[in-house]
Short mmCIF file of C-alpha atoms in Angstrom, two decimals:
data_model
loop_
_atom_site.label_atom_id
_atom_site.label_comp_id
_atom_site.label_asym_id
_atom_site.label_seq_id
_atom_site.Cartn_x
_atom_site.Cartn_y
_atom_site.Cartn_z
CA UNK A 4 0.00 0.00 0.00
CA UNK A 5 1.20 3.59 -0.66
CA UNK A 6 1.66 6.71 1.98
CA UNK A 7 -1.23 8.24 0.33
CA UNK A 8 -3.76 5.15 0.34
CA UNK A 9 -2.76 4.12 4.38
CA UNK A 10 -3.31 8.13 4.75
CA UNK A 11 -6.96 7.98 3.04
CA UNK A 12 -7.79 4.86 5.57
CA UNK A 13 -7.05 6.95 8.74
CA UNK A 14 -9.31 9.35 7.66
CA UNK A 15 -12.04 7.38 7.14
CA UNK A 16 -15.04 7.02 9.49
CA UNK A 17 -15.82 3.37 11.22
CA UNK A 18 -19.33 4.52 9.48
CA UNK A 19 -18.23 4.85 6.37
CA UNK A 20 -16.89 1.35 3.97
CA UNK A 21 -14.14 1.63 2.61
CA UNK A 22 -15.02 0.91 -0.86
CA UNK A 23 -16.09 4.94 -0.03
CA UNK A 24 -14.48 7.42 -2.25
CA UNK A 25 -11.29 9.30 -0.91
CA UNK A 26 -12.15 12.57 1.55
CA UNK A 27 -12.22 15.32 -0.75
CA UNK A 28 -10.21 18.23 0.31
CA UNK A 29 -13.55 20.05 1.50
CA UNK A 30 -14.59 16.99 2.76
CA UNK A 31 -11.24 16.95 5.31
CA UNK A 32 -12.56 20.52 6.52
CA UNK A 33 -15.26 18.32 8.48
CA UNK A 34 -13.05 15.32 9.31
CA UNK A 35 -12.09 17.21 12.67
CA UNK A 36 -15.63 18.07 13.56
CA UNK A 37 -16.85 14.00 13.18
CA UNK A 38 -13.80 12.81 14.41
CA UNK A 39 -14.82 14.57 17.80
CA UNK A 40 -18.51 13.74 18.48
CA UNK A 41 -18.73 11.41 21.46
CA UNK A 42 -18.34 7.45 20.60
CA UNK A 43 -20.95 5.01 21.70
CA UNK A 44 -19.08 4.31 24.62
CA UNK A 45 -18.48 8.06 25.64
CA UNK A 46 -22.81 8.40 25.33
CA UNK A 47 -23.23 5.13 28.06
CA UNK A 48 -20.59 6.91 30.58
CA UNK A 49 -22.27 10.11 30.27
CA UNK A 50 -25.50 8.90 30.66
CA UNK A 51 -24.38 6.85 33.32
CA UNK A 52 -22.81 9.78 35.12
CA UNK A 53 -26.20 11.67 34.80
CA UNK A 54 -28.30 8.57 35.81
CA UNK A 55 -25.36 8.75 39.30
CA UNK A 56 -26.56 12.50 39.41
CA UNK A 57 -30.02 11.91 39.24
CA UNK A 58 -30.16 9.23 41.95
CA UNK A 59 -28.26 11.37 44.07
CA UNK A 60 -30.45 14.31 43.97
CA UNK A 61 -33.37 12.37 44.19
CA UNK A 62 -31.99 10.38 47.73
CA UNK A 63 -31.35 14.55 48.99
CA UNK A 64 -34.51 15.02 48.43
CA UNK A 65 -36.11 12.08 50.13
CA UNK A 66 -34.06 12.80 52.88
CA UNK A 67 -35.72 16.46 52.74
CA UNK A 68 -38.96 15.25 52.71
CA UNK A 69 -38.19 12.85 55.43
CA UNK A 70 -36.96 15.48 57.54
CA UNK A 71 -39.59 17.63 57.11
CA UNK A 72 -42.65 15.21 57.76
CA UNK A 73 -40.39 14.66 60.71
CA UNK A 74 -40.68 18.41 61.79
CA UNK A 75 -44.07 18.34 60.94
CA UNK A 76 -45.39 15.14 62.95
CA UNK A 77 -43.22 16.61 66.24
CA UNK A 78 -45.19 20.56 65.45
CA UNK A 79 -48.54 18.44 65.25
CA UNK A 80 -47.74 16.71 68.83
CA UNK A 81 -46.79 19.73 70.10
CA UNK A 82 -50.15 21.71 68.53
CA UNK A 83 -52.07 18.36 70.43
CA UNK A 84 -50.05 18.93 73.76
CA UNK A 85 -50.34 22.87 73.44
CA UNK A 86 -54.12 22.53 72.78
CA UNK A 87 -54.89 20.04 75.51
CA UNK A 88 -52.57 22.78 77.93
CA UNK A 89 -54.92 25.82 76.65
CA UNK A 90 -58.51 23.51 77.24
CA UNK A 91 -56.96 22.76 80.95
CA UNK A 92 -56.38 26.37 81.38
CA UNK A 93 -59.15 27.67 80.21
CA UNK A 94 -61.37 25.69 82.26
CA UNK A 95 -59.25 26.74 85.43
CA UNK A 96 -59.81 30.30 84.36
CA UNK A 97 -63.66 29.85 83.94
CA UNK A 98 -63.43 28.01 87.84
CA UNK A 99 -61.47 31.01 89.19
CA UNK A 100 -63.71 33.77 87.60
CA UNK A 101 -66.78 31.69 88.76
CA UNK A 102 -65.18 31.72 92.40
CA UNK A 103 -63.88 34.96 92.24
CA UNK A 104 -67.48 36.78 90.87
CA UNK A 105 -68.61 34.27 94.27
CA UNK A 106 -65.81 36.30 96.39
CA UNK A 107 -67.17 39.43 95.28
CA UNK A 108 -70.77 38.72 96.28
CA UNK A 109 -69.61 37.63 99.59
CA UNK A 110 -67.53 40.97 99.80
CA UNK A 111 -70.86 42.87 99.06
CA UNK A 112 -72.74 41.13 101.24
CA UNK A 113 -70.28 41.81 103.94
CA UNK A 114 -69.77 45.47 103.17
CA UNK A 115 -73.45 45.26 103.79
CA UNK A 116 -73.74 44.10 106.73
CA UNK A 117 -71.10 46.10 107.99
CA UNK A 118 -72.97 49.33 106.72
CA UNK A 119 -75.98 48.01 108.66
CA UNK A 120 -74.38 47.17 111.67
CA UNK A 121 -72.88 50.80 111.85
CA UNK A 122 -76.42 51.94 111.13
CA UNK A 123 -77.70 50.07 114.64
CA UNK A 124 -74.88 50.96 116.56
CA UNK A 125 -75.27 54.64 115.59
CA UNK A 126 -78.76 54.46 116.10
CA UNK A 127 -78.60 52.45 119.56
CA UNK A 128 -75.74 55.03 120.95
CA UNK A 129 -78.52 57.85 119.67
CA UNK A 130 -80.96 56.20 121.68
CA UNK A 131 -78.88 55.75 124.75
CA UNK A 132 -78.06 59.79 124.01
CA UNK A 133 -81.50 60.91 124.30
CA UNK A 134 -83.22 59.61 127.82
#
């Protein structure tokens, strides 16, 4: 085989027989450009890389989600103990207002009595006064 044959099978494709006419000179200007798309094998790595990639991002984000129906169940608990705490203090609120409104009735009806036991004594030492 000649330089220039061996030459003209080095620039031909693995796509392309070689029964193929020789690479015109504008033909070469491409050689380059087809000579560097990816090969079948460069393709499965990249798309294994991605598929790697993918995988990962998607186990970070099922982690996220499992942390946050984590936070979630422990804020719902605490809403439940927080809600039973405000029902237990509101109904000791409602039993001290009841027996404080009951405190202020017996405070009247003290005040009352006092102001009618001044009343008598007044009058009695009025009476005793007068003879």
């Amino acid at each position: 085989m000649s330089e220039e044959a061996s030459d003209d099978q080095r620039v031909v494709s693995p796509h392309i027989s070689k029964e193929h006419r020789a690479p015109m000179p504008e033909d070469r200007d491409w050689l380059p450009f087809l000579w560097a798309l990816p090969t079948h094998a460069d393709l499965a790595a990249a798309s294994r890389a991605l598929q790697t990639l993918i995988h990962a991002n998607i186990q970070v984000l099922r982690d996220n989600v499992l942390g946050l129906n984590d936070r979630v169940s422990h804020l719902e608990s605490t809403c439940d103990l927080l809600q039973a705490d405000q029902t237990h203090t509101s109904e000791v609120a409602g039993y001290q207002a009841e027996y404080l409104r009951g405190l202020a009735i017996h405070v009247d009806d003290l005040d009352n009595r006092g102001r009618r036991n001044k009343l008598r004594l007044r009058e009695s030492s009025q009476v005793r006064q007068h003879p």
